[in-house]
Structures are given as structure tokens and as C-alpha cells.
mmCIF file of C-alpha atoms and ligand atoms in Angstrom:
data_model
loop_
_atom_site.group_PDB
_atom_site.id
_atom_site.type_symbol
_atom_site.label_atom_id
_atom_site.label_comp_id
_atom_site.label_asym_id
_atom_site.label_seq_id
_atom_site.Cartn_x
_atom_site.Cartn_y
_atom_site.Cartn_z
ATOM 1 C CA MET O 1 15.384 -15.899 14.169
ATOM 2 C CA ALA O 2 12.585 -14.150 16.035
ATOM 3 C CA ASN O 3 8.866 -14.623 16.624
ATOM 4 C CA ILE O 4 7.240 -11.465 15.254
ATOM 5 C CA ALA O 5 3.617 -10.263 15.239
ATOM 6 C CA PHE O 6 2.835 -7.754 12.466
ATOM 7 C CA ILE O 7 -0.331 -5.625 12.671
ATOM 8 C CA GLY O 8 -1.461 -3.489 9.690
ATOM 9 C CA LEU O 9 -0.800 -4.888 6.205
ATOM 10 C CA GLY O 10 -1.530 -1.947 3.918
ATOM 11 C CA ASN O 11 0.600 -0.512 1.115
ATOM 12 C CA MET O 12 3.616 -0.362 3.431
ATOM 13 C CA GLY O 13 2.975 -3.075 6.026
ATOM 14 C CA SER O 14 2.428 -5.876 3.537
ATOM 15 C CA PRO O 15 5.844 -5.678 1.794
ATOM 16 C CA MET O 16 7.581 -5.021 5.130
ATOM 17 C CA ALA O 17 6.064 -8.185 6.641
ATOM 18 C CA ILE O 18 7.009 -10.180 3.514
ATOM 19 C CA ASN O 19 10.640 -9.038 3.882
ATOM 20 C CA LEU O 20 10.656 -10.311 7.479
ATOM 21 C CA VAL O 21 9.414 -13.693 6.227
ATOM 22 C CA LYS O 22 12.127 -13.711 3.537
ATOM 23 C CA ALA O 23 14.756 -13.020 6.229
ATOM 24 C CA GLY O 24 13.665 -16.250 7.971
ATOM 25 C CA HIS O 25 11.599 -14.858 10.862
ATOM 26 C CA GLN O 26 8.390 -16.535 12.132
ATOM 27 C CA VAL O 27 5.773 -13.880 11.339
ATOM 28 C CA CYS O 28 2.149 -13.896 12.524
ATOM 29 C CA VAL O 29 0.147 -11.202 10.719
ATOM 30 C CA PHE O 30 -3.172 -9.470 11.351
ATOM 31 C CA ASP O 31 -5.211 -6.831 9.510
ATOM 32 C CA LEU O 32 -8.906 -5.933 9.531
ATOM 33 C CA ALA O 33 -8.939 -6.619 5.765
ATOM 34 C CA ASP O 34 -8.871 -10.373 4.972
ATOM 35 C CA GLU O 35 -7.496 -9.730 1.484
ATOM 36 C CA ALA O 36 -4.423 -7.999 2.913
ATOM 37 C CA VAL O 37 -3.812 -10.957 5.264
ATOM 38 C CA SER O 38 -4.134 -13.593 2.493
ATOM 39 C CA LYS O 39 -1.433 -11.911 0.400
ATOM 40 C CA VAL O 40 1.158 -12.037 3.189
ATOM 41 C CA VAL O 41 0.137 -15.553 4.279
ATOM 42 C CA ALA O 42 0.716 -16.671 0.663
ATOM 43 C CA ALA O 43 4.284 -15.366 1.073
ATOM 44 C CA GLY O 44 4.888 -17.590 4.129
ATOM 45 C CA ALA O 45 3.445 -15.801 7.184
ATOM 46 C CA VAL O 46 0.842 -17.324 9.507
ATOM 47 C CA THR O 47 -2.257 -15.616 10.879
ATOM 48 C CA LYS O 48 -4.669 -15.918 13.817
ATOM 49 C CA LYS O 49 -8.296 -14.863 14.283
ATOM 50 C CA THR O 50 -7.381 -11.811 16.359
ATOM 51 C CA ALA O 51 -4.421 -9.489 16.858
ATOM 52 C CA ALA O 52 -4.438 -10.528 20.543
ATOM 53 C CA GLU O 53 -3.751 -14.163 19.569
ATOM 54 C CA CYS O 54 -0.996 -13.052 17.171
ATOM 55 C CA VAL O 55 0.983 -11.175 19.824
ATOM 56 C CA GLN O 56 1.027 -14.023 22.344
ATOM 57 C CA ASN O 57 4.565 -15.508 22.439
ATOM 58 C CA ALA O 58 5.860 -12.807 20.061
ATOM 59 C CA GLN O 59 9.232 -11.290 20.969
ATOM 60 C CA PHE O 60 8.590 -8.318 18.675
ATOM 61 C CA ILE O 61 5.278 -6.659 17.779
ATOM 62 C CA ILE O 62 5.384 -4.369 14.747
ATOM 63 C CA SER O 63 2.513 -2.071 13.777
ATOM 64 C CA MET O 64 2.050 -0.112 10.536
ATOM 65 C CA LEU O 65 -1.274 1.696 10.985
ATOM 66 C CA PRO O 66 -2.745 4.852 9.421
ATOM 67 C CA ALA O 67 -2.800 7.388 12.290
ATOM 68 C CA GLY O 68 -2.379 8.011 16.030
ATOM 69 C CA LYS O 69 -5.972 7.104 16.923
ATOM 70 C CA HIS O 70 -5.493 3.615 15.425
ATOM 71 C CA VAL O 71 -2.234 3.040 17.323
ATOM 72 C CA ASP O 72 -3.774 4.241 20.592
ATOM 73 C CA ALA O 73 -6.823 1.989 20.096
ATOM 74 C CA VAL O 74 -4.885 -1.125 19.024
ATOM 75 C CA TYR O 75 -2.557 -1.037 22.066
ATOM 76 C CA LEU O 76 -4.429 0.732 24.839
ATOM 77 C CA THR O 77 -8.169 0.009 24.522
ATOM 78 C CA GLU O 78 -9.393 -1.202 27.908
ATOM 79 C CA LYS O 79 -9.618 -5.008 28.128
ATOM 80 C CA THR O 80 -9.138 -5.678 24.366
ATOM 81 C CA GLY O 81 -5.982 -3.573 23.766
ATOM 82 C CA LEU O 82 -2.810 -5.533 22.955
ATOM 83 C CA ILE O 83 -1.204 -4.238 26.154
ATOM 84 C CA ASN O 84 -3.241 -6.928 27.906
ATOM 85 C CA TYR O 85 -1.754 -9.764 25.821
ATOM 86 C CA ILE O 86 1.875 -8.867 25.007
ATOM 87 C CA GLU O 87 4.498 -10.766 27.036
ATOM 88 C CA PRO O 88 6.789 -8.778 29.374
ATOM 89 C CA ASN O 89 10.316 -8.090 27.975
ATOM 90 C CA SER O 90 9.099 -8.114 24.384
ATOM 91 C CA LEU O 91 9.480 -5.004 22.199
ATOM 92 C CA VAL O 92 6.785 -3.064 20.355
ATOM 93 C CA ILE O 93 8.014 -1.331 17.175
ATOM 94 C CA ASP O 94 5.465 1.166 15.880
ATOM 95 C CA SER O 95 6.400 2.238 12.344
ATOM 96 C CA SER O 96 3.214 4.241 11.682
ATOM 97 C CA THR O 97 3.667 7.992 11.102
ATOM 98 C CA ILE O 98 1.794 9.524 14.054
ATOM 99 C CA ASP O 99 2.071 12.343 16.589
ATOM 100 C CA ALA O 100 4.940 12.069 19.061
ATOM 101 C CA ALA O 101 2.543 12.569 22.004
ATOM 102 C CA THR O 102 0.680 9.322 21.205
ATOM 103 C CA SER O 103 4.004 7.466 20.791
ATOM 104 C CA CYS O 104 5.100 8.653 24.256
ATOM 105 C CA LYS O 105 1.704 7.773 25.799
ATOM 106 C CA VAL O 106 1.847 4.211 24.410
ATOM 107 C CA ALA O 107 5.523 3.850 25.438
ATOM 108 C CA GLN O 108 4.736 4.880 29.029
ATOM 109 C CA ALA O 109 1.722 2.581 29.328
ATOM 110 C CA LEU O 110 3.694 -0.402 27.971
ATOM 111 C CA ALA O 111 6.628 0.341 30.289
ATOM 112 C CA GLN O 112 4.283 -0.166 33.290
ATOM 113 C CA LYS O 113 3.978 -3.783 32.112
ATOM 114 C CA LYS O 114 7.730 -4.117 31.420
ATOM 115 C CA ILE O 115 7.133 -4.097 27.662
ATOM 116 C CA GLY O 116 9.615 -2.076 25.561
ATOM 117 C CA PHE O 117 8.626 0.366 22.821
ATOM 118 C CA VAL O 118 10.226 2.272 19.975
ATOM 119 C CA ASP O 119 8.596 4.674 17.541
ATOM 120 C CA ALA O 120 10.211 3.837 14.185
ATOM 121 C CA PRO O 121 8.527 5.752 11.342
ATOM 122 C CA VAL O 122 9.961 5.197 7.885
ATOM 123 C CA SER O 123 10.986 7.057 4.774
ATOM 124 C CA GLY O 124 11.339 5.510 1.332
ATOM 125 C CA GLY O 125 7.742 4.868 0.296
ATOM 126 C CA VAL O 126 6.204 1.704 -1.116
ATOM 127 C CA GLY O 127 9.220 1.189 -3.431
ATOM 128 C CA GLY O 128 11.576 1.236 -0.430
ATOM 129 C CA ALA O 129 9.266 -1.097 1.528
ATOM 130 C CA VAL O 130 9.272 -3.644 -1.328
ATOM 131 C CA ALA O 131 13.034 -3.376 -1.903
ATOM 132 C CA GLY O 132 13.821 -3.519 1.839
ATOM 133 C CA THR O 133 15.688 -0.217 1.657
ATOM 134 C CA LEU O 134 13.583 1.934 4.018
ATOM 135 C CA SER O 135 15.125 4.489 6.370
ATOM 136 C CA PHE O 136 13.965 4.045 9.984
ATOM 137 C CA MET O 137 13.983 6.988 12.423
ATOM 138 C CA VAL O 138 13.930 5.384 15.840
ATOM 139 C CA GLY O 139 12.854 6.922 19.159
ATOM 140 C CA GLY O 140 13.581 5.020 22.368
ATOM 141 C CA SER O 141 16.372 4.163 24.799
ATOM 142 C CA LEU O 142 19.717 2.976 23.421
ATOM 143 C CA ALA O 143 18.939 -0.544 24.711
ATOM 144 C CA GLU O 144 15.572 -0.536 22.905
ATOM 145 C CA PHE O 145 17.243 0.792 19.730
ATOM 146 C CA GLU O 146 19.828 -2.013 19.862
ATOM 147 C CA GLN O 147 17.094 -4.599 20.455
ATOM 148 C CA ALA O 148 15.079 -3.315 17.459
ATOM 149 C CA SER O 149 17.967 -2.860 15.003
ATOM 150 C CA PRO O 150 18.481 -6.495 13.831
ATOM 151 C CA ILE O 151 14.752 -6.742 13.040
ATOM 152 C CA LEU O 152 14.647 -3.374 11.257
ATOM 153 C CA GLU O 153 17.663 -4.391 9.145
ATOM 154 C CA ALA O 154 15.482 -6.981 7.380
ATOM 155 C CA MET O 155 13.249 -4.138 6.143
ATOM 156 C CA GLY O 156 15.565 -1.166 5.774
ATOM 157 C CA LYS O 157 18.996 0.082 4.848
ATOM 158 C CA ASN O 158 19.472 3.129 7.087
ATOM 159 C CA ILE O 159 18.560 2.750 10.762
ATOM 160 C CA PHE O 160 18.934 5.986 12.769
ATOM 161 C CA HIS O 161 18.658 6.483 16.530
ATOM 162 C CA ALA O 162 16.933 9.894 16.696
ATOM 163 C CA GLY O 163 16.688 10.075 20.504
ATOM 164 C CA GLU O 164 14.233 9.127 23.252
ATOM 165 C CA HIS O 165 10.583 8.048 22.754
ATOM 166 C CA GLY O 166 8.828 10.351 20.264
ATOM 167 C CA ALA O 167 12.099 11.542 18.674
ATOM 168 C CA GLY O 168 11.592 9.277 15.647
ATOM 169 C CA GLN O 169 8.226 10.922 14.987
ATOM 170 C CA ILE O 170 9.700 14.426 15.357
ATOM 171 C CA ALA O 171 12.485 13.551 12.872
ATOM 172 C CA LYS O 172 9.895 12.202 10.431
ATOM 173 C CA ALA O 173 7.760 15.384 10.745
ATOM 174 C CA CYS O 174 10.824 17.578 10.089
ATOM 175 C CA ASN O 175 11.890 15.477 7.089
ATOM 176 C CA ASN O 176 8.479 15.462 5.431
ATOM 177 C CA MET O 177 7.961 19.190 6.039
ATOM 178 C CA LEU O 178 11.274 19.836 4.256
ATOM 179 C CA LEU O 179 10.382 17.393 1.460
ATOM 180 C CA SER O 180 7.059 19.159 0.813
ATOM 181 C CA ILE O 181 8.786 22.560 0.658
ATOM 182 C CA LEU O 182 11.380 21.191 -1.792
ATOM 183 C CA MET O 183 8.636 19.660 -3.960
ATOM 184 C CA ILE O 184 6.672 22.927 -4.072
ATOM 185 C CA GLY O 185 9.792 25.028 -4.780
ATOM 186 C CA THR O 186 10.948 22.682 -7.530
ATOM 187 C CA SER O 187 7.463 22.764 -9.103
ATOM 188 C CA GLU O 188 7.375 26.572 -9.034
ATOM 189 C CA ALA O 189 10.839 26.899 -10.593
ATOM 190 C CA LEU O 190 10.077 24.390 -13.367
ATOM 191 C CA GLN O 191 6.757 26.077 -14.180
ATOM 192 C CA LEU O 192 8.445 29.503 -14.246
ATOM 193 C CA GLY O 193 11.058 28.255 -16.700
ATOM 194 C CA MET O 194 8.469 26.526 -18.897
ATOM 195 C CA ALA O 195 6.250 29.652 -18.956
ATOM 196 C CA ASN O 196 9.289 31.472 -20.296
ATOM 197 C CA GLY O 197 10.074 28.999 -23.044
ATOM 198 C CA LEU O 198 12.520 26.590 -21.384
ATOM 199 C CA ASP O 199 12.419 22.842 -21.970
ATOM 200 C CA PRO O 200 11.747 21.218 -18.531
ATOM 201 C CA LYS O 201 14.332 18.474 -19.224
ATOM 202 C CA VAL O 202 17.026 21.050 -19.983
ATOM 203 C CA LEU O 203 16.090 23.204 -16.978
ATOM 204 C CA SER O 204 15.967 20.161 -14.658
ATOM 205 C CA ASN O 205 19.418 19.113 -15.789
ATOM 206 C CA ILE O 206 20.810 22.633 -15.232
ATOM 207 C CA MET O 207 19.290 22.998 -11.745
ATOM 208 C CA SER O 208 20.203 19.497 -10.590
ATOM 209 C CA LYS O 209 23.877 20.267 -11.390
ATOM 210 C CA SER O 210 23.650 23.766 -9.858
ATOM 211 C CA SER O 211 22.902 25.205 -6.439
ATOM 212 C CA GLY O 212 19.169 24.445 -6.763
ATOM 213 C CA SER O 213 19.865 20.696 -6.710
ATOM 214 C CA ASN O 214 17.649 18.636 -4.382
ATOM 215 C CA TRP O 215 16.129 15.130 -4.017
ATOM 216 C CA THR O 216 12.931 15.975 -5.927
ATOM 217 C CA LEU O 217 14.939 17.164 -8.945
ATOM 218 C CA ASP O 218 17.391 14.282 -8.755
ATOM 219 C CA VAL O 219 15.061 11.304 -8.381
ATOM 220 C CA TYR O 220 11.378 12.399 -8.303
ATOM 221 C CA ASN O 221 10.872 15.113 -10.921
ATOM 222 C CA PRO O 222 7.293 16.488 -10.674
ATOM 223 C CA CYS O 223 7.046 17.475 -14.373
ATOM 224 C CA PRO O 224 5.597 14.675 -16.562
ATOM 225 C CA ASP O 225 7.987 12.942 -18.963
ATOM 226 C CA VAL O 226 11.205 14.461 -17.633
ATOM 227 C CA MET O 227 12.045 11.149 -15.905
ATOM 228 C CA ASP O 228 10.962 7.556 -16.473
ATOM 229 C CA ASN O 229 9.517 5.455 -13.642
ATOM 230 C CA VAL O 230 8.320 8.322 -11.451
ATOM 231 C CA PRO O 231 4.659 9.047 -10.600
ATOM 232 C CA SER O 232 4.584 12.300 -12.653
ATOM 233 C CA SER O 233 5.231 10.235 -15.806
ATOM 234 C CA ASN O 234 2.436 7.819 -14.792
ATOM 235 C CA ASN O 235 -0.429 10.318 -14.390
ATOM 236 C CA TYR O 236 0.643 10.824 -10.748
ATOM 237 C CA GLN O 237 -0.402 7.266 -9.821
ATOM 238 C CA GLY O 238 1.493 5.216 -7.189
ATOM 239 C CA GLY O 239 4.056 6.805 -4.877
ATOM 240 C CA PHE O 240 3.115 8.885 -1.821
ATOM 241 C CA MET O 241 -0.457 10.184 -1.661
ATOM 242 C CA VAL O 242 -1.348 13.881 -1.298
ATOM 243 C CA ASP O 243 -3.675 12.899 1.599
ATOM 244 C CA LEU O 244 -0.758 11.337 3.501
ATOM 245 C CA MET O 245 1.487 14.361 2.885
ATOM 246 C CA ALA O 246 -1.334 16.629 4.102
ATOM 247 C CA LYS O 247 -1.610 14.459 7.256
ATOM 248 C CA ASP O 248 2.163 14.611 7.848
ATOM 249 C CA LEU O 249 2.187 18.403 7.443
ATOM 250 C CA GLY O 250 -0.608 18.602 10.016
ATOM 251 C CA LEU O 251 1.636 16.625 12.392
ATOM 252 C CA ALA O 252 4.548 18.993 11.643
ATOM 253 C CA MET O 253 2.342 22.000 12.452
ATOM 254 C CA GLU O 254 1.137 20.428 15.732
ATOM 255 C CA THR O 255 4.798 19.854 16.602
ATOM 256 C CA ALA O 256 5.624 23.477 15.757
ATOM 257 C CA LEU O 257 2.730 24.777 17.867
ATOM 258 C CA ALA O 258 3.745 22.685 20.857
ATOM 259 C CA SER O 259 7.321 24.045 20.760
ATOM 260 C CA HIS O 260 6.400 27.652 19.725
ATOM 261 C CA SER O 261 8.553 27.162 16.606
ATOM 262 C CA SER O 262 8.322 29.463 13.609
ATOM 263 C CA THR O 263 7.729 27.426 10.419
ATOM 264 C CA PRO O 264 6.348 29.875 7.819
ATOM 265 C CA LEU O 265 7.186 27.745 4.779
ATOM 266 C CA GLY O 266 5.870 24.601 6.475
ATOM 267 C CA ALA O 267 2.596 26.409 7.251
ATOM 268 C CA LEU O 268 2.247 27.492 3.634
ATOM 269 C CA ALA O 269 3.081 23.982 2.413
ATOM 270 C CA ARG O 270 0.395 22.518 4.730
ATOM 271 C CA SER O 271 -2.131 24.964 3.346
ATOM 272 C CA LEU O 272 -1.207 24.243 -0.299
ATOM 273 C CA TYR O 273 -1.387 20.472 0.215
ATOM 274 C CA ALA O 274 -4.741 20.792 2.059
ATOM 275 C CA MET O 275 -6.114 22.859 -0.831
ATOM 276 C CA HIS O 276 -4.750 20.368 -3.361
ATOM 277 C CA ALA O 277 -6.336 17.444 -1.457
ATOM 278 C CA ASN O 278 -9.650 19.304 -1.125
ATOM 279 C CA THR O 279 -9.859 19.858 -4.875
ATOM 280 C CA GLY O 280 -10.021 16.157 -5.699
ATOM 281 C CA ASN O 281 -6.313 15.246 -5.733
ATOM 282 C CA GLY O 282 -6.025 13.410 -2.397
ATOM 283 C CA SER O 283 -5.235 10.013 -3.891
ATOM 284 C CA LYS O 284 -2.666 11.288 -6.418
ATOM 285 C CA ASP O 285 1.063 11.282 -5.767
ATOM 286 C CA PHE O 286 2.320 14.343 -3.867
ATOM 287 C CA SER O 287 4.377 15.535 -6.878
ATOM 288 C CA SER O 288 1.038 16.450 -8.536
ATOM 289 C CA ILE O 289 1.298 19.762 -6.609
ATOM 290 C CA PHE O 290 3.199 20.737 -9.797
ATOM 291 C CA ASN O 291 -0.198 21.284 -11.499
ATOM 292 C CA VAL O 292 -1.251 23.930 -8.973
ATOM 293 C CA PHE O 293 1.224 26.263 -10.701
ATOM 294 C CA ASN O 294 0.095 25.613 -14.296
ATOM 295 C CA LEU O 295 -0.487 28.723 -16.413
ATOM 296 C CA PRO O 296 -4.170 29.134 -17.358
ATOM 297 C CA SER O 297 -4.698 27.718 -20.855
ATOM 298 C CA LYS O 298 -5.004 30.503 -23.424
HETATM 299 P P1 NAD T 1 -2.707 1.836 4.373
HETATM 300 O O1 NAD T 1 -3.951 2.613 4.604
HETATM 301 O O2 NAD T 1 -2.415 1.264 3.038
HETATM 302 O O3 NAD T 1 -2.628 0.609 5.439
HETATM 303 C C1 NAD T 1 -3.080 0.664 6.767
HETATM 304 C C2 NAD T 1 -3.573 -0.742 7.125
HETATM 305 O O4 NAD T 1 -3.926 -0.756 8.518
HETATM 306 C C3 NAD T 1 -4.833 -1.161 6.354
HETATM 307 O O5 NAD T 1 -4.602 -2.405 5.703
HETATM 308 C C4 NAD T 1 -5.907 -1.266 7.443
HETATM 309 O O6 NAD T 1 -6.860 -2.289 7.187
HETATM 310 C C5 NAD T 1 -5.049 -1.597 8.657
HETATM 311 N N1 NAD T 1 -5.714 -1.312 9.938
HETATM 312 C C6 NAD T 1 -6.354 -0.188 10.322
HETATM 313 N N2 NAD T 1 -6.826 -0.336 11.582
HETATM 314 C C7 NAD T 1 -6.454 -1.581 11.988
HETATM 315 C C8 NAD T 1 -6.650 -2.337 13.185
HETATM 316 N N3 NAD T 1 -7.317 -1.844 14.225
HETATM 317 N N4 NAD T 1 -6.147 -3.587 13.257
HETATM 318 C C9 NAD T 1 -5.465 -4.121 12.203
HETATM 319 N N5 NAD T 1 -5.262 -3.465 11.042
HETATM 320 C C10 NAD T 1 -5.745 -2.209 10.933
HETATM 321 O O7 NAD T 1 -1.514 2.803 4.846
HETATM 322 P P2 NAD T 1 0.039 2.719 4.429
HETATM 323 O O8 NAD T 1 0.263 3.466 3.173
HETATM 324 O O9 NAD T 1 0.498 1.308 4.565
HETATM 325 O O10 NAD T 1 0.672 3.624 5.592
HETATM 326 C C11 NAD T 1 0.796 3.154 6.936
HETATM 327 C C12 NAD T 1 1.567 4.212 7.734
HETATM 328 O O11 NAD T 1 2.844 4.431 7.130
HETATM 329 C C13 NAD T 1 0.864 5.587 7.773
HETATM 330 O O12 NAD T 1 1.038 6.131 9.053
HETATM 331 C C14 NAD T 1 1.612 6.389 6.718
HETATM 332 O O13 NAD T 1 1.591 7.782 6.964
HETATM 333 C C15 NAD T 1 3.015 5.816 6.837
HETATM 334 N N6 NAD T 1 3.840 5.928 5.610
HETATM 335 C C16 NAD T 1 3.316 5.665 4.384
HETATM 336 C C17 NAD T 1 4.130 5.791 3.255
HETATM 337 C C18 NAD T 1 3.590 5.503 1.879
HETATM 338 O O14 NAD T 1 4.293 5.830 0.898
HETATM 339 N N7 NAD T 1 2.412 4.903 1.754
HETATM 340 C C19 NAD T 1 5.477 6.175 3.391
HETATM 341 C C20 NAD T 1 5.987 6.407 4.660
HETATM 342 C C21 NAD T 1 5.159 6.282 5.772
#
């Protein structure tokens, strides 16, 4: 069993850290919010006054933070950054969804101190984090991937080696861009059918068994009351927030710009999600984009 420091105990980090405790690891946790720390300590983790104290003697340091600026600050801030406290030969696993450039910058800085790094963003949402069934998209050397894998297995079901540092973040940006396009397309098709008299349950069943089948139709239908236990049937509460999807689409567009890639549907999806967030829907689940295509009430 390993000594693990876990930094960032939000919606995702908290259940991930609890699964590490359940797997028998020694886990020292830190978050700026005391409430978040207490919950994970109650499940068997320990804590220290600062993140710097937590990482001392840790073989693995896992972070689950909101965005690139947080990851950069936590590891690389002069004097107080964790880079000054982590032991050589230990491995940093950053599971935050951030830009690949920041992942590579942190990886290079840590390598100067003989500290390993993988970017390991996840897919599967809060439900997957609680159930321990996340998918991890890992960027780093093969040796770093093999070092990280036994730890990631306590939190996830599918562990993929995407390539070198930053490749995990690129894979995550591609996946979420595709997911947003599928969610928008499914919403449009369902609204078109409903506007022309079709029952959304009947139409969903037809399309999910036909060539329009996709993940959003099969397990995450955006139309209320077609499926039980999905955010659309719970007033779009829980699940994956519009604000986070808008952030991820921004990352996908930065990636496209940097590589001169043409992503017309991704660009439109980013714009639609930004508009949806800016009209008061940022904290709803991302399937609420369905309502953008409602017919005006007569
Ligand atoms: P969250 O906002 O719930 O949690 C982030 C946590 O980080 C908070 O508890 C905050 O207090 C803590 N934090 C911020 N700065 C810190 C610092 N300097 N030191 C210690 N703690 C600090 O976010 P989340 O939903 O858990 O998401 C985390 C990451 O995972 C994001 O990058 C997100 O895009 C990604 N993600 C989220 C989901 C999801 O469904 N929520 C799914 C996949 C990926």
C-alpha cells in the first residue's frame, strides 16, 4: 500500500480520495475548504495544516483542481509551491482537466527535481468517481504510466496510456468536444420529432436502435422523463455542469488553434454552451442545452 497526498477535494476529488482510503492506502488530504477536508477525514484519511506538509514522505501526489492556473500555482509558485517539498522519485498525478501546455510545463519543472509526472484527466463524472469506475486518459512516459496504474485502478475501471506528457489532456479535450456535439445533435433531433408530434420516448427508442445511436441517447437522454435517474429527469440538477463543459470546449478550441485544426462543429458547440452559460444556466447539467431548441410557447 502507498503513501498518497491528495490535493483538491471537490465534487470529484472527495469520492476519489475516499476510494483510495477504501483500497487500503495511507491518504493525507488537503483542500482550502475545511468542510471538504472533514468529509474525507471522516472516511479514514488524515490531514495536515498545509499541502506542503501533506506531500512530505508521499510516494504519490494526486491533484484534482479546477483549472490550469490552480495547478500551476499549487506546484510551481516560488518558495511555497509543492515542487519545493515533494521527495525525488515520487510521482505527481494531476487529474484536473486543464490545458496540455500547463501539464507539460509542470512535468518539465518537476523532472528537473527528479520527480515524475502524469496528466491523468478523467471521464465518468461524479457518479463514476463515487463508484470507482472512472476512465483515466494518461499522458507521460511508459514507466510513469506503469507507476501510476496500480493507484489509478483504485479509482477507475479503464486506464488508457494516451501518449507523452499532455496527451491525456488532448484526449480529454477531443472526447468532450465530441460529447458536446452529440448532446446538441441529439437535443435537436428530439426537439424536431416532438415539434412534429412524435413521443420523445418512442423517438429515442427508434434512434438508439438505428444509425443515430450514441451515448447521450443510450444513457443520458436530455429530454425530461424519457429516462429515470438522469439529470434531465431531475430538473437538470447533478451531473456535469454547463460551466465545466464551456471550459472544456474552450480548451478544445485552444488546442485546435495551436495545431491549425479545423473544428467547425466544436466551435459552434463552444459558442452554444457559452451562450447557454451566459443566460443563467451555468450550474445546470450540460444536457439542459436541450431547452435551447424549445419551440416558442404558442
Ligand atoms: P470542484 O470545484 O468541485 O473542486 C475543486 C476543489 O479544489 C475545491 O474543493 C477547491 O476548494 C479546491 N482547491 C482550489 N484551489 C486549491 C488549492 N490551491 N489548494 C487546495 N485545494 C484547492 O471541481 P470538480 O467538479 O471536483 O472538478 C475538478 C476537476 O475535474 C476540474 O478540472 C473539472 O473540469 C474536472 N472534471 C469534473 C467532472 C465533473 O463531473 N464534476 C468530470 C470530469 C472532470
